[in-house]
Short mmCIF file of C-alpha atoms and ligand atoms in Angstrom, two decimals:
data_model
loop_
_atom_site.label_atom_id
_atom_site.label_comp_id
_atom_site.label_asym_id
_atom_site.label_seq_id
_atom_site.Cartn_x
_atom_site.Cartn_y
_atom_site.Cartn_z
CA MET Y 17 31.84 -1.48 -5.69
CA ARG Y 18 29.76 -2.53 -8.75
CA THR Y 19 26.31 -4.66 -9.22
CA GLN Y 20 23.51 -4.94 -11.56
CA VAL Y 21 20.69 -3.03 -9.94
CA VAL Y 22 20.96 -0.65 -6.95
CA ILE Y 23 17.68 -0.87 -5.23
CA VAL Y 24 17.06 2.69 -2.99
CA GLY Y 25 14.75 1.54 -0.11
CA GLY Y 26 14.60 -1.56 1.94
CA GLY Y 27 10.77 -1.35 2.16
CA PRO Y 28 8.47 -4.19 1.03
CA SER Y 29 8.81 -3.13 -2.78
CA GLY Y 30 12.44 -2.92 -2.64
CA LEU Y 31 12.81 -6.26 -1.00
CA LEU Y 32 10.05 -8.07 -3.11
CA LEU Y 33 12.01 -6.95 -6.34
CA GLY Y 34 15.45 -7.89 -5.00
CA GLN Y 35 14.13 -11.16 -4.32
CA LEU Y 36 12.34 -11.72 -7.71
CA LEU Y 37 15.62 -10.29 -9.24
CA HIS Y 38 17.68 -12.92 -6.93
CA LYS Y 39 15.67 -15.60 -8.53
CA ALA Y 40 16.57 -14.72 -12.20
CA GLY Y 41 20.23 -14.38 -11.12
CA ILE Y 42 20.44 -10.89 -11.04
CA GLU Y 43 22.18 -9.03 -8.43
CA SER Y 44 21.21 -6.35 -6.46
CA ILE Y 45 22.23 -4.13 -3.36
CA VAL Y 46 19.74 -2.72 -1.16
CA LEU Y 47 20.39 0.66 0.65
CA GLU Y 48 18.07 1.48 3.40
CA ARG Y 49 18.19 4.49 5.42
CA GLN Y 50 16.70 3.22 8.85
CA SER Y 51 17.67 0.11 10.78
CA ARG Y 52 16.09 -3.13 10.33
CA ALA Y 53 13.93 -2.74 13.50
CA HIS Y 54 12.76 0.60 12.28
CA VAL Y 55 11.60 -0.31 9.25
CA LEU Y 56 9.66 -3.74 10.85
CA GLY Y 57 8.51 -1.13 13.34
CA ARG Y 58 5.98 0.54 10.98
CA ILE Y 59 2.45 -0.62 11.35
CA ARG Y 60 0.69 -0.37 7.71
CA ALA Y 61 -2.55 -2.12 6.24
CA GLY Y 62 -3.03 -5.79 5.81
CA VAL Y 63 -4.99 -6.77 2.76
CA LEU Y 64 -2.88 -8.75 0.09
CA GLU Y 65 -4.66 -9.00 -3.49
CA ARG Y 66 -4.10 -12.15 -5.51
CA GLY Y 67 -1.34 -10.40 -7.68
CA LEU Y 68 1.02 -9.90 -4.66
CA VAL Y 69 0.06 -13.20 -3.34
CA ASP Y 70 1.28 -14.82 -6.64
CA LEU Y 71 4.38 -12.58 -6.56
CA MET Y 72 5.58 -13.73 -3.08
CA GLY Y 73 4.85 -17.11 -4.35
CA GLN Y 74 7.06 -16.35 -7.45
CA ALA Y 75 9.67 -15.05 -4.69
CA GLY Y 76 9.42 -18.36 -2.62
CA VAL Y 77 8.46 -16.33 0.49
CA ASP Y 78 4.73 -17.37 0.74
CA THR Y 79 5.01 -20.08 3.50
CA ARG Y 80 4.42 -18.34 6.64
CA MET Y 81 1.97 -15.89 4.54
CA LYS Y 82 -0.29 -18.82 3.47
CA ALA Y 83 -0.02 -20.72 6.76
CA GLU Y 84 -1.01 -17.64 8.87
CA GLY Y 85 -2.80 -15.30 6.50
CA PHE Y 86 -6.82 -15.37 6.65
CA VAL Y 87 -8.35 -15.85 2.95
CA HIS Y 88 -11.41 -13.66 2.57
CA ASP Y 89 -13.98 -13.83 -0.09
CA GLY Y 90 -15.99 -11.13 0.98
CA THR Y 91 -16.16 -7.59 2.87
CA LEU Y 92 -19.29 -5.90 4.59
CA ILE Y 93 -20.19 -2.22 3.91
CA ALA Y 94 -22.29 -0.56 6.52
CA TYR Y 95 -24.69 2.80 6.31
CA ASP Y 96 -27.40 4.27 8.06
CA ASN Y 97 -27.57 0.85 10.30
CA ASP Y 98 -27.92 -1.20 7.02
CA MET Y 99 -25.09 -3.94 6.23
CA PHE Y 100 -24.79 -5.80 3.06
CA ARG Y 101 -22.12 -7.95 1.79
CA VAL Y 102 -19.84 -8.10 -1.20
CA ASP Y 103 -19.28 -11.69 -2.04
CA PHE Y 104 -15.80 -11.18 -4.29
CA THR Y 105 -15.96 -15.00 -5.54
CA ALA Y 106 -19.64 -14.34 -6.84
CA HIS Y 107 -17.90 -11.75 -9.32
CA THR Y 108 -14.33 -12.66 -9.63
CA ASP Y 109 -12.51 -16.10 -9.38
CA ALA Y 110 -10.26 -14.42 -6.44
CA THR Y 111 -10.22 -13.74 -2.93
CA VAL Y 112 -7.82 -11.58 -0.70
CA LEU Y 113 -5.68 -12.24 2.20
CA VAL Y 114 -5.37 -10.47 5.33
CA TYR Y 115 -1.91 -10.72 6.58
CA GLY Y 116 -0.06 -7.58 7.98
CA GLN Y 117 2.41 -5.59 5.74
CA THR Y 118 4.76 -5.76 8.78
CA GLU Y 119 4.66 -9.62 8.01
CA VAL Y 120 5.20 -9.41 4.65
CA THR Y 121 8.37 -7.25 4.93
CA ARG Y 122 9.62 -9.44 7.87
CA ASP Y 123 9.51 -12.37 5.57
CA LEU Y 124 11.11 -10.62 2.88
CA TYR Y 125 14.01 -9.49 5.14
CA ASP Y 126 14.32 -13.23 6.33
CA ALA Y 127 14.25 -14.62 2.62
CA ARG Y 128 17.15 -11.96 1.54
CA ASP Y 129 19.13 -13.06 4.50
CA ALA Y 130 18.81 -16.64 3.63
CA THR Y 131 20.02 -15.90 -0.10
CA GLY Y 132 23.03 -13.78 1.31
CA GLY Y 133 21.58 -10.49 -0.26
CA ASP Y 134 23.44 -7.35 0.44
CA THR Y 135 21.60 -5.08 2.53
CA ARG Y 136 23.08 -1.88 3.50
CA PHE Y 137 21.11 -0.38 6.69
CA GLU Y 138 21.24 3.01 8.07
CA VAL Y 139 23.12 4.32 5.29
CA GLU Y 140 23.19 8.39 4.64
CA ASN Y 141 23.07 10.73 1.85
CA VAL Y 142 22.27 8.37 -0.94
CA VAL Y 143 22.57 10.14 -4.18
CA ILE Y 144 21.79 8.85 -7.62
CA HIS Y 145 24.14 10.13 -10.24
CA ASP Y 146 24.20 10.04 -14.14
CA ALA Y 147 20.82 8.11 -14.35
CA GLY Y 148 20.37 9.85 -17.74
CA THR Y 149 23.50 7.97 -18.98
CA ASP Y 150 24.48 4.34 -19.71
CA ALA Y 151 26.54 4.30 -16.67
CA PRO Y 152 24.90 5.42 -13.65
CA PHE Y 153 26.22 5.11 -10.11
CA VAL Y 154 25.14 5.78 -6.63
CA THR Y 155 27.26 7.30 -3.53
CA PHE Y 156 26.00 7.23 0.16
CA GLY Y 157 27.56 7.19 3.42
CA GLU Y 158 28.12 4.02 5.40
CA ASN Y 159 29.77 3.99 9.14
CA GLY Y 160 31.04 7.35 8.28
CA HIS Y 161 33.09 6.45 5.21
CA SER Y 162 31.50 7.59 1.78
CA GLU Y 163 30.96 5.04 -0.86
CA ARG Y 164 30.21 4.23 -4.42
CA ILE Y 165 28.20 1.57 -6.60
CA ASP Y 166 28.54 1.37 -10.23
CA CYS Y 167 25.37 -0.17 -11.76
CA ASP Y 168 23.43 -0.65 -14.67
CA PHE Y 169 20.14 0.33 -13.30
CA ILE Y 170 18.41 2.01 -10.08
CA ALA Y 171 15.29 1.17 -8.66
CA GLY Y 172 13.54 3.87 -6.77
CA CYS Y 173 11.75 2.08 -3.87
CA ASP Y 174 12.57 4.79 -1.15
CA GLY Y 175 9.12 5.83 -0.50
CA PHE Y 176 7.44 9.33 -0.86
CA HIS Y 177 10.00 11.05 1.13
CA GLY Y 178 13.10 9.38 -0.56
CA VAL Y 179 15.68 10.87 -3.18
CA SER Y 180 14.98 8.65 -6.31
CA ARG Y 181 11.77 10.78 -7.42
CA LYS Y 182 13.38 13.76 -6.91
CA THR Y 183 16.31 12.89 -9.21
CA ILE Y 184 13.93 13.18 -12.12
CA PRO Y 185 14.33 16.52 -13.24
CA ALA Y 186 11.34 18.85 -12.27
CA ASP Y 187 10.65 19.70 -15.92
CA VAL Y 188 10.30 16.08 -16.69
CA ARG Y 189 7.97 14.87 -14.23
CA GLN Y 190 4.22 15.75 -13.80
CA GLU Y 191 2.93 15.26 -10.53
CA TYR Y 192 -0.76 14.68 -9.43
CA GLU Y 193 -2.31 15.32 -5.87
CA LYS Y 194 -5.67 15.11 -4.01
CA VAL Y 195 -5.40 15.80 -0.26
CA TYR Y 196 -8.48 14.72 1.73
CA PRO Y 197 -9.86 16.76 4.73
CA PHE Y 198 -9.66 14.24 7.23
CA GLY Y 199 -7.34 11.76 8.44
CA TRP Y 200 -7.80 8.10 9.89
CA LEU Y 201 -6.73 7.53 13.83
CA GLY Y 202 -5.93 3.75 14.33
CA ILE Y 203 -5.64 1.62 16.79
CA LEU Y 204 -4.11 -2.18 16.91
CA SER Y 205 -5.36 -3.81 20.28
CA GLU Y 206 -4.80 -7.60 21.46
CA THR Y 207 -8.73 -8.69 21.01
CA PRO Y 208 -10.38 -10.91 19.02
CA PRO Y 209 -11.77 -9.26 15.82
CA VAL Y 210 -15.55 -8.08 16.19
CA ASN Y 211 -15.94 -10.04 12.97
CA ASP Y 212 -14.53 -12.49 10.65
CA GLU Y 213 -14.96 -10.01 7.62
CA LEU Y 214 -13.84 -6.63 7.46
CA ILE Y 215 -16.68 -3.65 7.98
CA TYR Y 216 -16.34 -0.49 6.36
CA ALA Y 217 -19.03 1.91 7.86
CA ASN Y 218 -20.13 5.32 6.53
CA SER Y 219 -22.08 6.84 9.76
CA ASP Y 220 -23.33 10.21 10.15
CA ARG Y 221 -20.26 10.63 12.69
CA GLY Y 222 -17.97 9.74 10.01
CA PHE Y 223 -15.92 6.47 8.39
CA ALA Y 224 -14.91 3.48 10.61
CA LEU Y 225 -13.43 0.33 9.42
CA CYS Y 226 -13.17 -3.22 11.36
CA SER Y 227 -9.95 -5.09 10.14
CA MET Y 228 -7.82 -7.64 11.86
CA ARG Y 229 -4.35 -8.83 11.87
CA ASN Y 230 -5.14 -12.26 13.56
CA ALA Y 231 -7.46 -14.28 15.80
CA ASN Y 232 -6.08 -11.89 18.75
CA LEU Y 233 -5.20 -8.71 17.18
CA SER Y 234 -7.19 -6.40 15.79
CA ARG Y 235 -6.88 -3.26 13.62
CA TYR Y 236 -9.53 -0.30 13.87
CA TYR Y 237 -9.87 2.79 12.10
CA ILE Y 238 -12.20 6.13 12.24
CA GLN Y 239 -12.17 8.98 10.32
CA CYS Y 240 -11.10 11.84 12.24
CA ASP Y 241 -9.71 15.57 11.83
CA THR Y 242 -6.33 15.80 10.22
CA SER Y 243 -5.46 18.38 13.23
CA ASP Y 244 -6.17 15.73 15.81
CA ASP Y 245 -3.48 14.62 17.89
CA PRO Y 246 -3.65 10.53 18.75
CA ALA Y 247 -2.78 11.30 22.56
CA SER Y 248 -5.58 13.35 22.90
CA TRP Y 249 -7.64 10.31 21.83
CA SER Y 250 -8.15 7.93 25.19
CA ASP Y 251 -8.81 4.38 24.36
CA ASP Y 252 -12.28 4.67 25.75
CA ALA Y 253 -12.69 7.53 23.73
CA PHE Y 254 -11.99 5.46 20.85
CA TRP Y 255 -13.81 2.77 21.62
CA ASP Y 256 -17.00 4.87 22.14
CA GLU Y 257 -16.93 6.60 19.23
CA LEU Y 258 -16.00 3.46 17.10
CA ARG Y 259 -19.31 2.01 18.64
CA ARG Y 260 -21.29 4.60 17.63
CA ARG Y 261 -20.32 4.38 13.85
CA ILE Y 262 -20.82 0.77 13.09
CA PRO Y 263 -24.20 -1.27 13.19
CA PRO Y 264 -25.65 -2.19 16.54
CA GLN Y 265 -24.82 -5.94 16.10
CA ALA Y 266 -21.09 -5.17 15.78
CA ALA Y 267 -21.13 -2.84 18.45
CA GLU Y 268 -22.78 -5.31 20.90
CA ALA Y 269 -19.99 -7.79 19.82
CA LEU Y 270 -16.92 -5.55 20.12
CA VAL Y 271 -14.43 -6.76 22.67
CA THR Y 272 -12.46 -3.73 23.64
CA GLY Y 273 -9.01 -3.55 25.62
CA PRO Y 274 -5.82 -1.00 25.64
CA SER Y 275 -4.21 -0.10 22.44
CA ILE Y 276 -0.75 -1.19 21.63
CA GLU Y 277 -0.47 1.10 18.68
CA LYS Y 278 -2.32 4.42 17.97
CA SER Y 279 -1.27 6.88 15.16
CA ILE Y 280 -3.04 9.16 12.43
CA ALA Y 281 -2.72 8.75 8.85
CA PRO Y 282 -3.31 11.64 6.28
CA LEU Y 283 -5.44 10.61 3.43
CA ARG Y 284 -3.96 11.64 0.11
CA SER Y 285 -3.81 10.54 -3.46
CA PHE Y 286 -0.75 11.23 -5.33
CA VAL Y 287 0.95 10.25 -8.71
CA CYS Y 288 4.04 11.17 -10.35
CA GLU Y 289 4.60 10.65 -14.28
CA PRO Y 290 6.76 9.37 -15.67
CA MET Y 291 7.74 6.47 -13.61
CA ARG Y 292 11.10 6.03 -15.56
CA TRP Y 293 14.12 8.44 -16.41
CA GLY Y 294 16.84 6.87 -17.88
CA ARG Y 295 17.96 3.88 -15.76
CA LEU Y 296 16.17 5.14 -12.92
CA PHE Y 297 12.91 3.23 -12.22
CA LEU Y 298 10.24 4.42 -9.56
CA CYS Y 299 8.47 1.92 -7.72
CA GLY Y 300 5.58 1.94 -5.04
CA ASP Y 301 5.37 5.16 -2.87
CA ALA Y 302 8.22 6.75 -4.37
CA ALA Y 303 5.88 7.41 -7.31
CA HIS Y 304 2.36 6.93 -5.98
CA ILE Y 305 0.23 7.29 -2.67
CA VAL Y 306 -3.20 6.12 -2.41
CA PRO Y 307 -5.62 6.84 0.56
CA PRO Y 308 -6.03 3.55 2.76
CA THR Y 309 -9.34 3.15 1.92
CA GLY Y 310 -8.97 0.30 -0.42
CA ALA Y 311 -5.56 -0.81 1.04
CA LYS Y 312 -3.95 -0.63 -2.33
CA GLY Y 313 -0.76 1.01 -1.12
CA LEU Y 314 1.28 -2.10 -0.83
CA ASN Y 315 -0.48 -3.97 -3.52
CA THR Y 316 0.06 -1.28 -6.42
CA ALA Y 317 3.85 -1.33 -4.99
CA ALA Y 318 3.64 -4.98 -5.83
CA SER Y 319 2.54 -4.41 -9.40
CA ASP Y 320 5.25 -1.93 -10.07
CA VAL Y 321 7.59 -4.65 -9.05
CA HIS Y 322 5.83 -6.96 -11.25
CA TYR Y 323 6.61 -5.16 -14.20
CA LEU Y 324 9.99 -3.93 -13.39
CA ASN Y 325 10.90 -7.35 -12.48
CA GLN Y 326 9.74 -8.56 -15.98
CA GLY Y 327 11.56 -5.93 -17.77
CA LEU Y 328 14.89 -6.49 -16.22
CA ARG Y 329 14.60 -9.99 -16.67
CA GLN Y 330 13.94 -9.63 -20.56
CA PHE Y 331 16.45 -7.20 -20.65
CA TYR Y 332 19.24 -9.25 -18.86
CA GLY Y 333 17.78 -12.52 -20.39
CA GLN Y 334 17.27 -11.68 -24.11
CA GLY Y 335 19.11 -8.32 -24.31
CA ASP Y 336 15.65 -7.02 -25.00
CA SER Y 337 14.70 -3.75 -23.46
CA GLU Y 338 11.02 -3.83 -24.61
CA GLY Y 339 9.94 -4.57 -21.03
CA ILE Y 340 11.94 -1.45 -19.54
CA ASP Y 341 10.97 1.02 -22.46
CA ARG Y 342 7.25 0.39 -21.26
CA TYR Y 343 7.74 -0.25 -17.81
CA SER Y 344 6.18 3.50 -17.30
CA GLU Y 345 3.37 3.24 -19.62
CA ARG Y 346 2.36 -0.22 -18.34
CA ALA Y 347 2.91 0.50 -14.28
CA LEU Y 348 0.97 3.93 -14.71
CA ALA Y 349 -1.75 2.37 -16.61
CA ARG Y 350 -2.62 0.06 -13.71
CA VAL Y 351 -1.71 2.81 -11.14
CA TRP Y 352 -4.30 5.13 -12.33
CA LYS Y 353 -7.12 2.29 -12.21
CA THR Y 354 -6.30 1.69 -8.91
CA GLN Y 355 -5.89 5.33 -7.75
CA ARG Y 356 -9.43 5.73 -9.21
CA PHE Y 357 -10.83 2.57 -7.20
CA SER Y 358 -9.38 4.24 -4.04
CA TRP Y 359 -10.60 7.60 -4.58
CA TRP Y 360 -14.25 6.30 -5.42
CA PHE Y 361 -14.33 4.13 -2.18
CA SER Y 362 -12.96 7.20 -0.30
CA THR Y 363 -15.57 9.52 -1.47
CA LEU Y 364 -18.20 7.11 -1.19
CA MET Y 365 -17.41 6.13 2.51
CA HIS Y 366 -16.39 9.43 4.51
CA HIS Y 367 -18.18 12.54 5.84
CA PHE Y 368 -16.51 15.66 4.18
CA PRO Y 369 -16.86 18.77 6.05
CA ASP Y 370 -18.05 20.77 3.17
CA GLN Y 371 -20.73 18.06 2.25
CA THR Y 372 -24.30 19.56 1.38
CA ALA Y 373 -27.38 17.74 1.77
CA PHE Y 374 -27.24 16.57 -1.81
CA ASP Y 375 -23.78 15.61 -1.62
CA LYS Y 376 -24.96 13.09 0.99
CA LYS Y 377 -28.05 11.95 -0.92
CA MET Y 378 -25.46 11.02 -3.65
CA GLN Y 379 -23.55 8.85 -1.23
CA ARG Y 380 -26.61 7.16 -0.05
CA ALA Y 381 -27.87 6.53 -3.78
CA GLU Y 382 -24.36 5.12 -4.61
CA LEU Y 383 -24.36 3.16 -1.56
CA ALA Y 384 -28.00 1.81 -2.37
CA LEU Y 385 -26.84 1.09 -5.84
CA LEU Y 386 -23.96 -0.78 -4.75
CA ARG Y 387 -26.39 -2.82 -2.31
CA ASP Y 388 -28.84 -3.62 -4.76
CA SER Y 389 -26.84 -4.13 -8.13
CA ARG Y 390 -25.04 -7.16 -8.98
CA GLU Y 391 -23.20 -5.13 -11.49
CA ALA Y 392 -21.95 -2.44 -9.05
CA GLN Y 393 -20.91 -4.98 -6.73
CA ALA Y 394 -18.92 -6.90 -9.19
CA ALA Y 395 -17.06 -3.51 -10.48
CA MET Y 396 -16.25 -3.16 -6.67
CA ALA Y 397 -15.15 -6.75 -6.00
CA LEU Y 398 -12.67 -6.65 -9.28
CA SER Y 399 -11.00 -3.82 -7.94
CA TYR Y 400 -10.88 -5.12 -4.40
CA VAL Y 401 -9.61 -8.45 -5.29
CA GLY Y 402 -6.63 -6.63 -7.44
CA LEU Y 403 -6.93 -5.94 -11.75
CA ALA Y 404 -5.12 -8.57 -13.30
CA TYR Y 405 -1.58 -7.30 -14.25
N1 LIG I 520 17.98 6.56 1.27
C1 LIG I 520 17.51 5.20 1.55
N2 LIG I 520 16.62 4.47 2.05
C2 LIG I 520 15.55 5.54 2.02
C3 LIG I 520 15.62 6.84 1.72
C4 LIG I 520 16.90 7.36 1.34
N3 LIG I 520 17.35 8.73 0.77
N4 LIG I 520 14.65 7.53 1.65
C5 LIG I 520 13.37 6.65 2.29
N5 LIG I 520 14.15 5.28 2.67
C6 LIG I 520 13.57 3.92 2.88
C7 LIG I 520 12.65 4.27 4.09
O1 LIG I 520 13.25 4.25 5.27
C8 LIG I 520 11.51 3.15 3.82
O2 LIG I 520 12.24 1.97 4.49
O3 LIG I 520 12.91 3.74 1.89
C9 LIG I 520 11.97 2.57 2.21
C10 LIG I 520 10.33 2.78 1.47
O4 LIG I 520 9.86 1.97 1.78
P1 LIG I 520 8.30 1.94 1.96
O5 LIG I 520 7.77 3.58 2.66
O6 LIG I 520 7.18 1.23 2.65
O7 LIG I 520 7.76 2.13 0.60
P2 LIG I 520 7.45 0.98 -0.67
O8 LIG I 520 8.57 0.03 -0.32
O9 LIG I 520 7.29 1.67 -1.71
O10 LIG I 520 5.86 0.10 0.29
C11 LIG I 520 4.80 1.02 -0.11
O11 LIG I 520 4.38 1.05 2.09
O12 LIG I 520 3.66 2.89 2.96
C12 LIG I 520 3.29 2.05 2.66
O13 LIG I 520 1.19 2.54 2.10
C13 LIG I 520 2.15 2.28 1.63
O14 LIG I 520 1.62 -0.09 1.82
C14 LIG I 520 2.75 1.01 0.70
C15 LIG I 520 3.83 0.64 0.96
C1 LIG I 521 -5.89 -2.66 7.99
O1 LIG I 521 -6.07 -3.84 8.16
O2 LIG I 521 -5.00 -1.94 8.07
C2 LIG I 521 -6.64 -2.15 6.65
C3 LIG I 521 -7.65 -3.15 5.94
C4 LIG I 521 -8.19 -2.31 4.82
C5 LIG I 521 -8.23 -1.26 4.58
C6 LIG I 521 -7.31 -0.57 5.19
C7 LIG I 521 -6.53 -1.03 6.16
O3 LIG I 521 -8.82 -1.08 3.34
#
């Protein structure tokens, strides 16, 4: 087989890239290790930056997102029973869209089907060959047969546990990591959201977040120990703990119910440099991970896709490799700024086990500055709605 771009990984970054390339008449084959149902069964975040919303528009996949998503022009920050609002439109010309990542992925799959895009599910043992040459190829197993695809480029969109990053020689790769000493216990419940905007809370008992998917589907998170087992948390225990961490007026308004999903996510910051090696380009979680606090995972994957899409269009359209040659530098420049925001927001809003009284006072002072300073709120709003590409 032969194609122009082999996309390893059928998650949101692989599918979005595939759709944008299709719009430019560039062929791709997507290789996904899991089944479609498995990929769509993953519950992930749901705050979309303006950049991702625009890209979905360019890909022609924004109809349902715009019809069902909630436009948010602000968010609430709570601490010590105090709560204040950061108004995005007071500081930027942008808003965010609250729309689940699962729905984004579903819409992208539907769009790929509609274009007859070649997507192989449940493939095994994907191996990237000769990415350092001008004639790379990918081998994989499918229905017990071994297959080979010759191509011009490989987009490694296979997440943190994929093969792509590991294909870059270890002596070429520089990896940066920070592991946070806590996790997020999250639940999904078919209950009306406690508030029409997100509430990020830093309480003495730890962090909490009140988010939503739609008018009767809410998403809540509380900071927990990484060693915790979700099964050891009853729904009642979760709701009781959440109530203790959010402001009294929100605790009173909270509508509870059975959880339909309950899981613990670790908090980690990770970046791999470079994001390109020869004909192989890393996008999304294959190259970087952020703690979920700023909801930047999917959004940063989208900015990678933006730069790679531009570079490949320039290559195939004008025979000019400037865009692909500068891909890693451009993508990483934005990745690091977004990493900083996610680290800053995580450090500000969580309770650290080894936190000293002085550290706690620093958190409080930073929160008070954010509450009282237009400039501090502007800096947060700019990162929250998404830095320009
Ligand atoms: N071969 C084929 N497919 C693979 C392989 C492999 N060896 N390894 C992993 N995959 C698939 C996974 O099954 C998954 O569907 O690659 C896909 C990667 O998708 P994601 O992990 O969702 O990564 P990405 O598309 O970059 O999206 C980033 O996802 O995890 C969230 O917070 C993250 O929001 C961010 C977004
Ligand atoms: C979510 O809705 O899952 C969500 C929202 C905002 C975050 C993280 C997760 O910062």
